[in-house]
Coordinates of C-alpha atoms in Angstrom, one line a residue:
Chain K
M1 CA 81.8 65.8 64.2
T2 CA 79.7 69.5 63.2
A3 CA 79.2 71.6 66.4
G4 CA 76.1 74.3 66.7
L5 CA 73.9 76.3 67.8
L6 CA 70.3 75.1 68.2
E7 CA 67.8 77.9 68.5
I8 CA 64.4 76.9 69.1
R9 CA 60.9 79.4 69.3
A10 CA 57.5 77.9 69.4
R11 CA 54.2 79.5 70.1
R12 CA 52.5 76.2 71.8
H13 CA 54.7 76.2 73.9
V14 CA 56.1 79.2 74.4
L15 CA 59.1 77.9 74.2
D16 CA 62.7 80.1 73.3
A17 CA 65.6 77.5 74.0
V18 CA 69.1 78.0 73.2
V19 CA 71.1 74.8 73.2
D20 CA 75.0 75.2 72.4
L21 CA 75.7 71.4 71.1
D22 CA 79.3 72.8 71.3
G23 CA 81.9 69.7 71.8
S24 CA 82.2 70.6 75.7
A25 CA 78.6 69.6 76.7
T26 CA 77.8 66.5 74.5
V27 CA 75.0 65.6 76.1
T28 CA 72.0 68.0 76.8
V29 CA 68.9 66.1 78.5
L30 CA 65.4 68.2 78.8
F31 CA 63.8 67.4 81.2
G32 CA 60.2 68.2 82.7
P33 CA 57.5 66.6 84.0
S34 CA 55.8 63.6 81.5
G35 CA 53.3 65.6 79.0
A36 CA 54.9 68.5 79.1
G37 CA 55.8 68.5 75.3
K38 CA 59.5 67.4 75.7
T39 CA 58.3 64.4 72.9
T40 CA 56.8 66.7 70.8
L41 CA 59.7 68.9 70.8
L42 CA 61.7 66.2 69.9
R43 CA 59.5 65.2 67.0
C44 CA 59.9 69.1 65.4
L45 CA 63.1 68.8 66.0
A46 CA 63.2 65.8 64.2
G47 CA 61.1 67.3 61.4
L48 CA 58.4 64.8 62.0
E49 CA 56.1 67.2 63.1
P50 CA 55.6 71.4 61.9
L51 CA 56.0 73.9 64.6
D52 CA 52.4 76.3 65.3
G53 CA 54.7 78.9 64.9
G54 CA 58.2 80.1 65.9
S55 CA 61.4 78.9 64.1
I56 CA 64.2 76.3 64.4
D57 CA 67.7 76.8 63.5
F58 CA 70.8 74.4 63.8
A59 CA 73.9 75.9 62.7
G60 CA 73.2 78.9 60.7
T61 CA 70.6 77.0 58.5
R62 CA 66.9 77.7 59.6
W63 CA 64.9 74.2 59.5
N64 CA 61.3 75.4 60.3
D65 CA 60.1 78.2 59.4
G66 CA 56.7 79.0 61.4
T67 CA 54.3 76.1 60.2
R68 CA 56.6 75.3 57.8
I69 CA 59.1 73.2 57.5
V70 CA 61.9 74.1 55.5
V71 CA 64.2 71.5 55.6
P72 CA 62.5 67.9 55.8
A73 CA 63.7 65.0 58.2
R74 CA 65.5 63.4 55.8
H75 CA 67.9 66.3 55.4
R76 CA 68.9 67.1 59.0
S77 CA 71.2 64.2 59.1
I78 CA 70.0 63.2 62.7
G79 CA 70.0 60.4 64.5
Y80 CA 66.8 59.1 65.9
L81 CA 66.5 56.9 69.1
F82 CA 62.9 56.5 69.3
Q83 CA 61.3 55.0 72.7
D84 CA 60.0 51.5 71.6
H85 CA 63.1 51.2 68.7
A86 CA 61.0 51.1 65.9
L87 CA 63.4 48.9 64.0
F88 CA 62.1 47.1 61.2
P89 CA 61.4 44.0 61.6
H90 CA 61.6 42.7 57.6
L91 CA 65.1 43.3 57.7
D92 CA 68.0 41.6 60.0
V93 CA 70.2 43.7 62.7
A94 CA 72.8 44.5 59.7
A95 CA 70.6 45.8 57.2
N96 CA 69.0 47.6 59.9
V97 CA 71.9 49.3 61.3
A98 CA 73.1 50.1 56.9
F99 CA 69.0 51.3 56.0
G100 CA 71.0 54.6 56.5
L101 CA 74.1 54.5 54.8
R102 CA 72.4 54.7 50.8
A103 CA 74.7 57.8 50.3
L104 CA 77.7 55.5 51.7
P105 CA 79.6 53.7 48.6
R106 CA 78.5 49.8 49.0
A107 CA 81.6 48.6 49.3
E108 CA 82.4 51.2 52.4
R109 CA 78.6 49.9 54.2
P110 CA 79.8 46.2 55.3
G111 CA 82.9 47.8 57.9
R112 CA 81.0 50.7 58.7
V113 CA 77.6 48.6 59.7
E114 CA 80.3 46.7 62.2
R115 CA 82.2 49.7 63.9
A116 CA 78.8 51.3 64.3
L117 CA 77.3 48.1 65.8
S118 CA 80.5 47.6 68.1
A119 CA 79.9 51.4 69.2
A120 CA 77.0 50.6 70.6
H121 CA 78.0 47.0 72.0
A122 CA 76.1 45.0 70.0
G123 CA 78.9 43.3 67.7
H124 CA 77.8 39.8 68.5
L125 CA 73.8 40.3 66.8
G126 CA 75.1 41.8 63.4
S127 CA 73.0 38.5 61.7
R128 CA 70.1 38.7 64.0
P129 CA 66.5 38.4 63.0
V130 CA 64.6 41.8 65.1
P131 CA 61.8 39.8 66.3
Q132 CA 64.4 37.6 68.3
L133 CA 66.2 40.9 69.4
S134 CA 65.7 41.7 73.9
G135 CA 64.5 44.2 74.9
G136 CA 67.9 45.5 76.0
E137 CA 69.5 44.5 72.2
A138 CA 66.7 46.3 70.8
Q139 CA 67.7 49.4 72.3
R140 CA 71.5 49.1 71.4
V141 CA 70.8 47.8 67.4
A142 CA 68.2 50.8 67.1
L143 CA 71.3 53.2 69.0
A144 CA 73.6 51.5 66.1
R145 CA 71.2 52.4 63.8
A146 CA 71.2 55.7 64.4
L147 CA 74.9 56.4 65.3
A148 CA 75.9 54.4 61.9
P149 CA 75.2 57.3 59.6
H150 CA 77.7 59.8 61.2
P151 CA 74.8 62.2 62.2
A152 CA 75.0 65.7 63.2
M153 CA 73.1 65.3 66.6
L154 CA 71.4 63.2 68.4
L155 CA 67.9 62.9 69.5
L156 CA 66.8 60.4 72.3
D157 CA 63.4 60.4 73.3
E158 CA 62.9 58.6 76.7
P159 CA 65.9 56.0 75.7
L160 CA 65.7 53.8 78.3
S161 CA 61.6 54.2 79.0
A162 CA 61.1 51.2 77.2
L163 CA 63.3 48.6 79.3
D164 CA 63.4 46.5 82.7
S165 CA 64.8 47.9 85.8
T166 CA 67.3 45.7 85.4
T167 CA 68.2 46.0 82.1
R168 CA 67.6 50.3 82.0
A169 CA 70.1 50.5 84.9
S170 CA 73.1 48.8 83.5
L171 CA 72.7 50.0 80.0
R172 CA 72.3 53.6 81.9
T173 CA 75.8 53.6 82.5
E174 CA 76.5 52.4 79.6
L175 CA 74.2 54.5 77.3
R176 CA 77.0 57.1 78.9
Q177 CA 79.9 55.9 77.8
I178 CA 78.7 55.3 74.5
L179 CA 77.6 59.2 73.9
V180 CA 80.8 60.3 75.5
E181 CA 82.8 58.1 73.4
Q182 CA 80.5 59.0 69.9
R183 CA 81.1 63.1 70.8
I184 CA 78.5 63.5 68.9
P185 CA 76.2 66.9 69.7
T186 CA 73.0 64.2 72.2
I187 CA 69.3 65.8 73.5
V188 CA 67.8 63.0 75.0
V189 CA 64.5 64.0 76.8
T190 CA 63.6 62.0 80.0
H191 CA 61.1 62.4 83.0
D192 CA 63.3 59.9 85.2
R193 CA 65.6 62.4 87.5
T194 CA 68.4 59.0 87.7
E195 CA 68.8 59.1 83.7
A196 CA 68.5 62.7 83.7
L197 CA 72.0 62.6 86.2
A198 CA 73.6 59.5 84.8
L199 CA 72.9 60.8 81.1
G200 CA 73.8 64.6 81.0
D201 CA 76.4 67.3 80.9
R202 CA 73.7 69.5 80.9
L203 CA 70.0 69.7 82.3
V204 CA 67.7 72.3 80.7
V205 CA 64.3 72.3 83.2
L206 CA 61.1 72.9 80.6
V207 CA 57.8 73.3 82.3
D208 CA 54.6 74.4 80.6
G209 CA 56.6 74.5 77.7
R210 CA 58.9 77.9 79.2
V211 CA 63.1 76.9 80.1
R212 CA 63.2 77.4 83.9
Q213 CA 66.5 76.5 85.0
V214 CA 69.8 75.5 82.9
G215 CA 72.9 74.0 84.6
T216 CA 75.0 70.5 85.0
P217 CA 72.2 68.0 86.6
V218 CA 73.9 68.3 90.0
E219 CA 73.6 71.8 89.7
V220 CA 70.2 72.0 89.2
F221 CA 69.0 68.9 91.1
D222 CA 71.2 70.4 94.8
R223 CA 70.1 74.1 93.4
P224 CA 67.3 74.7 92.0
A225 CA 66.8 77.9 91.1
D226 CA 63.2 78.3 92.2
E227 CA 60.2 76.7 93.7
V228 CA 58.6 75.3 90.5
V229 CA 62.0 74.2 89.3
A230 CA 61.9 72.4 93.2
G231 CA 58.9 70.9 92.7
V232 CA 59.6 69.6 89.6
V233 CA 62.9 67.6 90.7
G234 CA 62.2 67.2 94.3
V235 CA 64.4 68.3 97.2
E236 CA 66.8 66.6 96.8
T237 CA 70.5 66.9 97.4
A238 CA 72.8 66.2 94.5
V239 CA 76.7 65.8 95.4
T240 CA 78.8 64.1 93.3
G241 CA 81.0 61.8 95.5
T242 CA 84.0 58.8 94.8
V243 CA 83.4 55.3 95.6
L244 CA 86.0 54.5 98.9
A245 CA 84.5 50.7 98.5
A246 CA 81.8 48.0 98.3
R247 CA 81.0 44.7 100.1
D248 CA 77.7 43.0 100.8
G249 CA 75.7 45.5 99.2
V250 CA 77.0 48.6 101.1
V251 CA 78.7 51.5 99.3
Q252 CA 81.0 53.4 101.1
V253 CA 81.2 56.9 99.2
D254 CA 83.3 59.9 99.9
V255 CA 81.7 63.1 99.8
S256 CA 83.3 66.4 100.3
G257 CA 86.1 64.3 102.9
R258 CA 83.1 62.6 104.7
S259 CA 82.2 59.4 104.3
L260 CA 78.6 58.2 104.0
S261 CA 77.5 54.3 104.1
A262 CA 74.8 54.1 100.7
A263 CA 72.5 50.7 100.4
L264 CA 72.7 49.0 97.2
A265 CA 69.2 47.7 96.2
D266 CA 69.4 45.7 93.3
E267 CA 72.2 47.5 91.3
E268 CA 75.3 46.2 90.7
S269 CA 77.9 48.0 92.9
P270 CA 80.2 50.6 91.6
A271 CA 83.8 50.1 91.5
A272 CA 86.0 51.4 94.3
G273 CA 87.1 55.1 92.6
S274 CA 84.4 55.2 90.2
P275 CA 82.6 58.8 90.4
V276 CA 78.8 59.1 91.3
V277 CA 76.3 61.4 92.2
V278 CA 75.0 61.0 95.6
C279 CA 71.3 61.9 96.1
I280 CA 69.3 62.3 99.0
R281 CA 65.7 63.2 99.8
A282 CA 65.5 65.7 102.5
E283 CA 62.1 63.7 104.1
D284 CA 64.6 61.6 104.3
V285 CA 66.8 63.4 106.9
S286 CA 66.1 63.7 110.3
L287 CA 67.7 66.4 112.7
Q288 CA 68.7 65.6 116.6
S289 CA 70.5 67.7 119.1
R290 CA 73.8 67.0 119.3
R291 CA 73.5 66.4 122.7
S292 CA 71.3 63.7 122.7
D293 CA 72.7 60.4 123.3
A294 CA 69.7 58.6 121.5
V295 CA 70.5 55.2 120.1
T296 CA 69.8 55.4 116.6
S297 CA 70.5 52.6 114.3
Q298 CA 71.0 55.1 111.0
R299 CA 73.0 54.4 109.5
N300 CA 74.9 58.0 108.4
Q301 CA 75.6 60.4 111.1
L302 CA 76.7 64.0 110.1
D303 CA 77.7 67.2 112.2
V304 CA 75.5 70.0 110.6
T305 CA 75.2 73.2 111.0
V306 CA 71.8 74.9 109.9
T307 CA 72.5 77.8 107.0
R308 CA 68.8 78.3 106.3
V309 CA 64.7 77.8 107.8
T310 CA 62.2 77.9 105.2
V311 CA 58.4 77.5 106.3
E312 CA 56.6 75.0 104.1
G313 CA 53.1 74.4 104.2
A314 CA 52.9 72.1 107.4
L315 CA 56.8 71.3 107.5
V316 CA 59.5 72.9 107.8
R317 CA 62.1 73.0 105.4
V318 CA 66.2 73.0 107.2
D319 CA 68.8 73.7 105.1
L320 CA 71.9 72.4 106.3
D321 CA 75.8 72.6 105.8
A322 CA 77.4 68.8 106.0
G323 CA 80.2 69.9 104.0
F324 CA 78.1 69.9 101.2
R325 CA 74.9 70.6 101.0
L326 CA 72.1 69.2 102.8
S327 CA 68.0 69.4 103.3
S328 CA 65.7 68.2 105.9
Y329 CA 61.9 68.2 106.9
V330 CA 60.8 68.8 110.2
T331 CA 57.9 69.5 112.1
R332 CA 56.9 72.6 113.7
P333 CA 57.0 70.7 117.2
A334 CA 60.4 69.6 116.3
R335 CA 61.5 72.4 115.3
E336 CA 61.2 74.1 118.3
D337 CA 62.1 71.7 119.9
L338 CA 65.3 71.2 118.7
G339 CA 65.7 74.7 118.7
I340 CA 66.5 75.4 115.0
V341 CA 67.8 78.4 113.6
E342 CA 70.6 79.6 111.3
G343 CA 73.7 78.4 113.2
A344 CA 72.5 75.8 115.4
R345 CA 74.7 72.7 115.1
L346 CA 73.2 69.3 115.2
V347 CA 73.2 66.1 113.7
A348 CA 71.5 64.9 110.7
T349 CA 71.0 61.3 110.6
F350 CA 70.0 58.7 107.6
K351 CA 69.3 55.4 106.6
G352 CA 71.8 53.7 104.0
Q353 CA 68.9 52.7 101.8
A354 CA 68.3 56.9 101.6
V355 CA 71.4 57.0 99.9
H356 CA 70.6 57.1 96.4
L357 CA 73.8 56.4 93.9
V358 CA 74.4 57.1 89.9
P359 CA 77.1 56.1 88.9
R360 CA 78.7 58.1 85.8
Chain D
M1 CA 31.8 24.8 22.6
I2 CA 34.9 26.8 24.2
D3 CA 35.3 30.4 22.9
G4 CA 39.6 30.0 23.3
E5 CA 40.0 33.3 21.4
A6 CA 37.5 35.1 24.5
L7 CA 38.8 33.2 26.8
A8 CA 42.5 34.7 25.9
L9 CA 41.3 38.2 25.5
T10 CA 39.7 37.9 29.4
A11 CA 43.4 37.0 30.5
R12 CA 45.2 39.3 28.3
L13 CA 42.7 42.1 29.6
A14 CA 43.0 40.8 33.6
F15 CA 47.0 40.8 33.1
V16 CA 46.9 44.2 31.6
T17 CA 44.4 45.7 33.7
C18 CA 46.3 44.0 37.3
L19 CA 49.8 45.6 36.1
I20 CA 48.4 49.4 35.6
L21 CA 46.3 48.9 38.3
I22 CA 49.3 47.7 40.5
T23 CA 50.8 50.9 39.9
L24 CA 48.7 52.8 39.9
A25 CA 47.1 51.7 43.4
I26 CA 50.5 52.1 45.5
P27 CA 51.2 55.7 45.0
L28 CA 46.9 56.4 45.6
A29 CA 46.8 54.0 48.3
A30 CA 50.3 55.2 50.7
W31 CA 48.7 58.7 50.1
L32 CA 45.4 57.8 51.2
A33 CA 46.4 56.2 54.0
Y34 CA 49.7 58.2 55.1
S35 CA 47.8 62.0 54.2
R36 CA 47.1 63.9 57.1
R37 CA 44.8 66.1 54.6
R38 CA 41.1 66.0 55.6
W39 CA 39.9 66.0 51.8
T40 CA 41.6 62.5 51.4
V41 CA 38.3 60.7 52.4
A42 CA 36.4 62.4 49.2
V43 CA 39.1 60.8 46.8
E44 CA 39.0 57.5 48.8
A45 CA 35.0 57.9 48.5
V46 CA 35.3 58.7 44.4
V47 CA 38.0 55.3 44.5
A48 CA 35.2 52.8 46.0
L49 CA 32.6 54.6 43.6
P50 CA 32.9 51.1 41.4
L51 CA 31.9 49.0 44.3
V52 CA 27.9 50.7 44.5
L53 CA 27.7 52.2 41.0
P54 CA 25.6 50.4 38.6
P55 CA 28.0 48.6 36.1
S56 CA 26.0 50.4 32.9
V57 CA 25.7 53.5 34.8
L58 CA 29.7 53.4 34.6
G59 CA 29.8 51.9 31.5
Y60 CA 27.3 55.2 30.5
Y61 CA 29.4 57.6 31.2
L62 CA 32.8 55.7 30.3
L63 CA 31.1 55.9 26.9
V64 CA 30.2 59.2 27.1
A65 CA 33.4 60.1 27.9
M66 CA 35.3 58.2 25.5
G67 CA 33.2 58.5 22.2
A68 CA 33.4 60.4 19.6
R69 CA 31.8 63.8 20.4
S70 CA 34.1 64.2 24.0
P71 CA 36.8 66.2 23.7
I72 CA 38.9 62.7 25.1
G73 CA 38.1 60.8 22.5
R74 CA 38.8 63.7 20.4
W75 CA 42.4 63.8 21.9
W76 CA 42.6 60.4 21.9
E77 CA 41.8 59.7 18.1
S78 CA 43.5 63.1 16.8
V79 CA 46.5 60.8 18.6
T80 CA 46.9 57.5 18.0
G81 CA 44.4 57.9 14.5
E82 CA 41.7 54.9 16.4
P83 CA 38.9 55.2 18.7
L84 CA 38.7 54.6 22.0
A85 CA 34.7 53.3 22.6
F86 CA 34.4 49.8 21.5
T87 CA 38.3 49.2 21.1
F88 CA 40.7 47.2 23.8
T89 CA 42.4 50.3 25.0
G90 CA 38.8 51.5 26.1
L91 CA 38.1 48.8 27.4
V92 CA 41.6 48.7 29.5
I93 CA 40.7 51.8 30.8
A94 CA 37.8 50.9 32.1
S95 CA 38.6 47.5 33.8
V96 CA 41.1 49.9 35.1
L97 CA 38.3 52.3 36.6
Y98 CA 36.1 49.9 37.7
S99 CA 38.2 47.6 39.6
L100 CA 40.2 50.2 41.3
P101 CA 38.8 49.6 44.4
F102 CA 39.4 46.1 43.9
A103 CA 43.7 46.9 44.3
V104 CA 43.2 50.5 46.3
Q105 CA 41.5 48.8 49.3
P106 CA 43.5 45.9 50.0
L107 CA 47.0 47.9 49.7
M108 CA 45.4 50.9 52.3
A109 CA 44.1 48.5 54.6
A110 CA 47.9 47.1 54.7
F111 CA 49.6 49.7 55.0
S112 CA 47.3 52.3 57.3
G113 CA 48.3 48.7 60.0
I114 CA 52.1 49.6 59.4
D115 CA 53.8 51.6 62.3
R116 CA 53.8 54.9 61.8
R117 CA 56.9 55.1 63.4
L118 CA 58.7 53.1 60.7
L119 CA 58.0 55.3 58.0
E120 CA 59.5 58.4 60.3
A121 CA 62.8 55.9 61.2
S122 CA 63.4 55.7 57.1
F123 CA 62.6 59.4 56.4
I124 CA 65.2 60.0 59.5
L125 CA 67.9 57.7 58.4
G126 CA 67.5 59.6 55.1
R127 CA 65.0 58.2 52.6
G128 CA 62.4 59.9 50.4
W129 CA 58.6 58.6 50.3
V130 CA 59.3 56.1 46.9
S131 CA 62.4 54.8 48.8
T132 CA 60.4 54.3 52.0
V133 CA 57.2 52.9 50.4
S134 CA 59.7 49.9 48.6
R135 CA 61.4 49.2 51.0
V136 CA 59.5 49.7 54.3
V137 CA 55.7 49.3 53.6
L138 CA 55.9 47.0 50.4
P139 CA 57.8 44.3 52.4
L140 CA 55.5 45.0 55.2
S141 CA 52.1 44.5 52.9
R142 CA 52.8 41.1 51.5
V143 CA 49.6 39.9 52.4
G144 CA 48.3 42.8 51.6
L145 CA 49.9 43.2 47.8
V146 CA 48.7 39.9 46.8
T147 CA 45.2 40.4 47.9
A148 CA 45.0 43.5 45.6
I149 CA 46.4 41.5 42.9
V150 CA 44.2 38.4 43.2
L151 CA 41.2 41.0 43.4
T152 CA 42.4 42.4 40.7
F153 CA 42.9 40.1 38.2
A154 CA 39.1 37.8 39.4
H155 CA 37.4 41.2 39.4
T156 CA 38.4 42.0 35.9
V157 CA 37.9 38.3 34.5
G158 CA 34.4 38.8 36.1
E159 CA 33.0 42.0 34.9
F160 CA 30.5 42.3 32.8
G161 CA 28.2 45.1 32.6
V162 CA 30.9 47.5 32.1
V163 CA 32.4 45.7 29.1
L164 CA 29.1 45.5 27.6
M165 CA 28.3 48.9 27.7
V166 CA 32.3 50.3 26.3
G167 CA 33.7 47.1 24.6
G168 CA 30.4 45.7 23.1
N169 CA 31.2 42.2 21.7
I170 CA 33.6 42.5 18.7
P171 CA 35.1 39.1 18.6
G172 CA 38.9 39.4 19.5
E173 CA 38.8 42.9 20.4
T174 CA 36.1 43.3 23.1
R175 CA 34.0 40.1 23.3
T176 CA 35.4 38.5 26.6
A177 CA 34.3 35.3 28.8
S178 CA 31.4 36.2 30.4
I179 CA 30.4 38.8 27.4
A180 CA 30.8 34.9 25.0
V181 CA 28.8 33.2 27.7
Y182 CA 25.6 35.9 27.7
D183 CA 26.1 35.9 23.7
A184 CA 26.0 31.7 23.7
V185 CA 22.7 31.8 26.3
Q186 CA 21.2 35.0 24.4
S187 CA 22.0 32.0 21.0
F188 CA 20.4 29.4 22.5
D189 CA 23.8 27.6 22.2
D190 CA 23.7 25.7 25.5
R191 CA 26.6 24.0 25.8
T192 CA 29.1 26.6 25.1
A193 CA 27.5 28.7 27.7
A194 CA 27.5 25.7 30.4
V195 CA 31.3 24.7 29.5
M196 CA 32.4 28.6 29.6
S197 CA 30.3 28.8 32.8
L198 CA 32.0 26.5 34.3
I199 CA 35.3 27.4 33.3
L200 CA 34.6 31.2 34.7
L201 CA 33.4 28.9 37.9
A202 CA 36.3 26.9 39.0
F203 CA 38.5 29.7 38.1
S204 CA 36.6 32.7 40.7
A205 CA 36.6 29.5 43.8
I206 CA 40.1 28.2 43.4
V207 CA 41.3 32.1 43.4
L208 CA 39.4 32.9 46.4
V209 CA 40.3 29.8 48.2
A210 CA 43.7 30.6 47.2
T211 CA 43.3 34.6 49.0
Y212 CA 41.9 33.2 52.0
A213 CA 44.4 30.6 52.9
L214 CA 46.8 33.1 52.1
R215 CA 44.5 35.9 54.6
K216 CA 43.9 32.9 57.4
S217 CA 41.6 35.3 58.5
P218 CA 37.8 36.8 57.1
L219 CA 37.9 38.9 53.6
T220 CA 35.8 42.0 53.7
V221 CA 36.7 44.2 50.9
W222 CA 34.1 47.0 51.7
P223 CA 33.3 48.5 54.1
R224 CA 37.1 48.8 55.3
S225 CA 37.6 48.8 59.3

């Protein structure tokens, strides 16, 4: 697969991004609030829209020069997954997947179609007419169609947003597996944290057209570079953990030697031993003194040490060391009652429902 | 009683016009439907002009353009050795221009109705405009295509003013069925006028019923919504 350096410079969004699409970081997530121009950027990358200035270079070739499209969409060798699939309704599934294979000798096309369909876990759909596909099936077929010509780069525009929540959850993990197997440099645009955590090897945070932070999803979510990024990703603990056991909708997860309980909503329970990203939002974590014998119904109780105290408006944000980084919001009176200062030793409690697991 | 020669000529004219017009109208309609340039509006208006222009006016300008005193007429005569005005070829050119909106507008309406993302998907999958129009746009515009063909054919069969101006009334060359009706009335040949009119009426009615049935929706050619 061609890997390379993607350089984007655009005037409208003052965008300066260099995305290194090497083999080690396969999936790059462009993350930002809705309306930040993420889709527009993806369309410019695909050659569907001109830039208003600046340039796009891919692997040493200039694709866009100012407002001029130097290499048109059909010569960019990219796979593009549209939000609403954009399958050709007059062709069946196999013909849709074969649509991009005109350069391939006729005899080789059926085999390529079959492999692309099975890579996208849609092997059984071959002869189905497109209008009869469900949302999840259509998305698999669209992915197979994008994969079939062996593109140099895959662009996914909010790939799961058009699906219902159950399909989205199951396809999310699967999509990650497919993308890793294919080893095609991929750029995913999303405003969904779970999607970003589940799919990305690297996260690029875009705010107002500027790249604010680049890092692994866990790094960015766990340690936002500045307040702007924190505002976009939310104050959240995001750490990697391993599933220990799952029973009756409750999952035990090991995080840095601490065992946490997570209550599953309606998602499928992850298998023991599988890696997950554990997310805990600061507003769900409460603090109490270690001496307190108040009985709590909360599932998770961790001994923590205060590492930093920051006043944020009416609330006080308390950063904690629990073997991993954890944050909590408390009120100012609570801060005084509990004597929260750096180095103070407390107990952090939070419900199982507050622990959000994202399978990887 | 039945002017078979005129009927055959009319059918030939309509067939040739249809063939030329559809080949011309598909790229033109695709360009008008998909171009983002603002001045396509002006081209759209020019294409629609024959709808509102009196046929005699269109015929007059065509006659001037084709005549021996115009550069076009002279060039044609020097190349082919034949004049353009008052010939079948001239009649075909006139018909093509006169029926242009009837071919372009149904196609444009159908083309504009196609989700633009499908076109973009086709480009990204390596197809150019020609391939995209023939593999994606046309298969999804079947009704528009059939409407365009039927309307062009029927409209060419029914034209009168332009034919009279450009073609005159030369049997076997430019004397179409509608001219034959006019001619018959002028020479008090009531039977021929009645029979020829009935044939044209029946033809038009059948064509329109077929078109309406195909579209299953009210047929509006102008203005385009």
